[in-house]
XYZ file of N, CA and C in Angstrom:
321
model
N -12.598 -17.330 22.511
C -12.593 -16.899 21.079
C -11.332 -16.417 20.719
N -10.830 -17.021 19.647
C -9.460 -16.517 19.051
C -9.111 -17.197 17.734
N -8.362 -16.358 16.907
C -8.025 -16.765 15.610
C -6.737 -16.292 15.456
N -5.606 -17.007 15.020
C -4.403 -16.674 14.794
C -3.888 -17.155 13.424
N -2.891 -16.683 12.860
C -2.171 -17.170 11.729
C -0.789 -16.982 11.883
N 0.074 -17.723 11.068
C 1.332 -17.754 11.010
C 1.872 -17.830 9.609
N 2.474 -17.008 8.980
C 2.850 -17.252 7.506
C 4.381 -17.357 7.500
N 4.789 -18.588 6.840
C 6.124 -18.906 6.714
C 6.498 -18.814 5.180
N 7.606 -18.176 4.791
C 7.863 -18.290 3.386
C 8.956 -19.406 3.351
N 8.321 -20.419 2.668
C 9.192 -21.696 2.637
C 10.244 -21.638 1.549
N 10.166 -20.623 0.664
C 11.228 -20.363 -0.285
C 12.527 -19.791 0.390
N 12.403 -19.105 1.408
C 13.542 -18.483 2.116
C 13.785 -19.169 3.472
N 12.724 -19.850 4.131
C 12.954 -20.556 5.301
C 12.805 -19.641 6.455
N 12.105 -18.436 6.068
C 11.912 -17.468 7.275
C 10.535 -17.051 7.315
N 10.128 -16.427 8.590
C 8.795 -16.079 8.634
C 8.584 -14.854 7.645
N 7.310 -14.876 7.091
C 6.915 -13.821 6.160
C 6.419 -12.489 6.799
N 7.148 -11.526 7.205
C 6.833 -10.304 7.719
C 6.202 -9.306 6.798
N 5.266 -8.728 7.343
C 4.518 -7.741 6.468
C 3.482 -8.093 5.555
N 2.933 -9.346 5.559
C 1.879 -9.868 4.849
C 0.554 -9.257 5.262
N -0.108 -8.716 4.525
C -1.450 -8.258 4.822
C -2.492 -9.394 4.914
N -3.332 -9.231 5.876
C -4.387 -10.332 6.147
C -5.716 -9.735 6.461
N -6.614 -10.129 5.773
C -8.078 -9.826 6.023
C -8.824 -11.063 6.376
N -9.909 -10.701 7.361
C -10.827 -11.881 7.798
C -12.208 -11.316 7.373
N -12.845 -12.204 6.628
C -14.269 -11.919 6.097
C -15.202 -13.109 6.728
N -16.304 -12.679 7.045
C -17.413 -13.668 7.156
C -18.460 -13.257 6.348
N -18.721 -14.108 5.379
C -19.493 -13.804 4.286
C -18.739 -12.617 3.441
N -19.550 -11.622 2.990
C -18.975 -10.415 2.370
C -18.640 -9.364 3.387
N -18.618 -9.540 4.676
C -18.342 -8.616 5.704
C -16.998 -8.609 6.154
N -16.218 -7.606 6.045
C -14.900 -7.650 6.540
C -14.945 -7.554 8.154
N -14.194 -8.429 8.730
C -14.293 -8.535 10.259
C -13.248 -7.897 10.859
N -11.920 -8.263 10.321
C -10.709 -7.465 10.783
C -9.638 -7.662 9.670
N -8.662 -6.731 10.041
C -7.439 -6.852 9.063
C -6.127 -6.489 9.809
N -5.156 -7.047 9.306
C -3.902 -6.659 10.096
C -2.725 -7.199 9.145
N -1.513 -7.067 9.625
C -0.409 -7.307 9.027
C 0.645 -8.077 9.961
N 1.159 -9.218 9.419
C 2.002 -10.132 10.048
C 3.199 -9.441 10.563
N 3.650 -9.853 11.892
C 4.782 -9.096 12.650
C 5.978 -9.800 12.120
N 7.192 -9.388 12.734
C 8.602 -9.952 12.521
C 8.618 -11.542 12.433
N 7.743 -12.088 13.159
C 7.837 -13.543 13.269
C 6.724 -14.231 12.334
N 6.252 -13.372 11.440
C 5.197 -13.877 10.613
C 3.883 -14.231 11.116
N 3.485 -13.649 12.274
C 2.504 -14.012 13.083
C 1.313 -12.759 13.168
N 0.192 -13.237 13.274
C -0.954 -12.188 13.520
C -1.738 -12.662 14.650
N -1.707 -12.008 15.742
C -2.198 -12.485 16.986
C -3.206 -11.252 17.548
N -4.038 -11.496 18.463
C -4.859 -10.448 19.100
C -5.290 -9.323 18.184
N -5.843 -9.683 17.124
C -6.184 -8.704 16.094
C -7.739 -8.552 15.901
N -8.661 -9.321 16.559
C -10.003 -9.331 16.192
C -10.691 -8.552 17.161
N -11.884 -7.980 16.683
C -12.771 -7.178 17.754
C -13.350 -8.185 18.564
N -13.921 -7.681 19.720
C -14.594 -8.676 20.713
C -15.822 -9.306 19.964
N -15.868 -10.437 20.389
C -17.206 -11.383 19.844
C -16.656 -11.967 18.610
N -15.471 -11.752 18.034
C -15.105 -12.380 16.767
C -13.912 -13.423 16.907
N -13.931 -14.397 16.212
C -14.687 -14.790 15.089
C -15.949 -15.549 15.592
N -17.141 -15.248 14.913
C -18.350 -16.012 15.271
C -18.428 -17.199 14.578
N -19.500 -17.790 14.776
C -19.767 -19.266 14.220
C -20.111 -19.000 12.773
N -19.507 -19.904 11.824
C -19.797 -19.750 10.306
C -18.734 -19.934 9.594
N -18.835 -19.685 8.304
C -17.895 -19.761 7.232
C -17.191 -18.407 7.198
N -15.795 -18.514 7.270
C -14.905 -17.373 7.190
C -13.774 -17.569 6.101
N -13.376 -16.405 5.776
C -12.267 -16.424 4.604
C -11.111 -15.614 5.152
N -9.902 -16.161 5.107
C -8.528 -15.339 5.321
C -8.105 -15.022 3.985
N -7.848 -13.742 3.804
C -7.295 -13.357 2.533
C -5.907 -12.800 2.727
N -4.831 -13.414 2.160
C -3.560 -13.035 2.380
C -2.945 -12.304 1.130
N -2.436 -11.217 1.365
C -1.986 -10.232 0.239
C -0.579 -10.634 -0.130
N -0.424 -11.901 -0.819
C 0.875 -12.400 -1.081
C 1.426 -11.664 -2.295
N 0.822 -11.057 -3.115
C 1.423 -10.213 -4.267
C 2.223 -9.158 -3.749
N 1.737 -8.361 -2.718
C 2.426 -7.188 -2.175
C 3.666 -7.728 -1.536
N 3.579 -8.741 -0.830
C 4.688 -9.418 0.030
C 5.747 -9.684 -1.066
N 5.456 -10.454 -1.945
C 6.519 -10.797 -2.978
C 7.009 -9.624 -3.640
N 6.280 -8.739 -3.997
C 6.833 -7.469 -4.695
C 7.838 -6.796 -3.924
N 7.610 -6.594 -2.481
C 8.487 -6.004 -1.521
C 9.797 -6.859 -1.475
N 9.681 -8.091 -1.612
C 10.879 -9.094 -1.478
C 11.796 -8.963 -2.892
N 11.039 -8.433 -3.900
C 11.731 -8.409 -5.186
C 11.626 -9.791 -5.854
N 10.616 -10.563 -5.604
C 10.385 -11.878 -6.162
C 9.134 -11.938 -6.899
N 9.053 -12.525 -8.083
C 8.006 -12.746 -8.996
C 7.102 -13.711 -8.265
N 5.833 -13.706 -8.226
C 5.075 -14.763 -7.571
C 3.850 -14.990 -8.497
N 3.328 -16.315 -8.310
C 2.134 -16.586 -9.268
C 0.881 -16.289 -8.690
N 0.745 -16.202 -7.342
C -0.503 -16.011 -6.662
C -0.557 -14.639 -6.052
N -1.342 -13.677 -6.620
C -1.389 -12.329 -6.044
C -2.122 -12.391 -4.629
N -2.897 -13.258 -4.421
C -3.456 -13.382 -3.018
C -3.842 -14.957 -2.729
N -3.776 -15.268 -1.552
C -4.228 -16.589 -1.211
C -5.434 -16.382 -0.212
N -6.519 -17.147 -0.657
C -7.862 -17.095 0.081
C -7.935 -18.558 0.718
N -8.108 -18.583 2.050
C -8.377 -19.796 2.794
C -9.769 -19.728 3.393
N -10.664 -20.564 2.998
C -11.962 -20.479 3.528
C -12.101 -21.751 4.472
N -12.741 -21.467 5.582
C -12.783 -22.331 6.714
C -14.128 -22.225 7.508
N -14.410 -23.073 8.290
C -15.562 -23.140 9.231
C -15.324 -23.099 10.696
N -16.003 -22.109 11.303
C -15.862 -22.065 12.840
C -17.117 -22.807 13.249
N -17.049 -23.890 13.903
C -18.155 -24.549 14.375
C -18.365 -24.234 15.961
N -17.275 -23.904 16.579
C -17.222 -23.668 18.156
C -16.456 -22.444 18.263
N -17.100 -21.264 18.389
C -16.377 -19.965 18.663
C -15.774 -19.962 20.007
N -15.826 -20.844 21.000
C -15.195 -20.925 22.224
C -13.834 -21.535 22.009
N -13.544 -22.167 20.966
C -12.270 -22.821 20.622
C -11.266 -21.879 19.991
N -9.980 -22.059 20.120
C -8.920 -21.414 19.527
C -8.674 -21.975 18.114
N -8.669 -21.194 17.064
C -8.548 -21.510 15.807
C -7.114 -20.864 15.244
N -6.150 -21.740 14.748
C -4.946 -21.292 14.154
C -4.918 -21.842 12.685
N -4.700 -20.922 11.931
C -4.639 -21.144 10.344
C -3.322 -20.701 9.802
N -2.267 -21.544 9.825
C -1.016 -21.258 9.181
C -0.959 -21.182 7.824
N -0.095 -20.517 7.109
C 0.135 -20.486 5.618
C 1.612 -20.787 5.423
N 1.934 -21.730 4.677
C 3.332 -22.072 4.134
C 3.354 -21.571 2.709
N 4.205 -20.556 2.464
C 4.197 -19.806 1.072
C 5.301 -19.866 0.447
N 5.346 -19.988 -0.994
C 6.444 -19.858 -1.886
C 5.929 -19.229 -2.936
N 6.862 -18.614 -3.904
C 6.451 -17.894 -5.083
C 5.401 -18.710 -5.928
N 5.514 -20.006 -5.972
C 4.576 -20.819 -6.847
C 3.816 -21.890 -6.316
N 3.661 -21.840 -4.916
C 2.830 -22.978 -4.234
C 2.511 -22.377 -2.784
N 1.554 -22.909 -2.215
C 1.181 -22.700 -0.890
C 0.463 -23.884 -0.341
N 0.452 -23.968 1.154
C -0.223 -25.010 1.728
C -0.615 -24.290 3.046
N -1.752 -24.991 3.690
C -2.328 -24.587 4.812
C -2.868 -25.761 5.593
N -3.187 -25.580 6.986
C -3.699 -26.593 7.571
C -4.393 -26.148 8.893
N -5.218 -26.670 9.659
C -5.504 -26.226 10.918
C -4.535 -26.556 11.905
N -3.910 -25.620 12.555
C -3.030 -25.775 13.582
C -3.639 -25.648 14.997
N -2.732 -25.690 16.069
C -3.220 -25.599 17.368
C -2.774 -24.286 18.130
């Protein structure tokens, strides 16, 4: 069972360090962390998580862009996804710019 994310600032072409990320299952906060110097968040979940079901990753993009001195349009990005098999690894990357974002299921 594992879940990771990687945030890349496509406006600068660099990893997005210091982005706050929260994981929810339903309304319950499961875990929270901050992306490292490489824009990654790994090994951040409590044992047994993520479980099967619908989850949301909430990225605090507003605070990130404020620290960068950049005006952004999205104060947060919410990515909702389903975990069917908790035994698999799930990777949910975020490509971010001040006025757009994209995500996909990675490996």
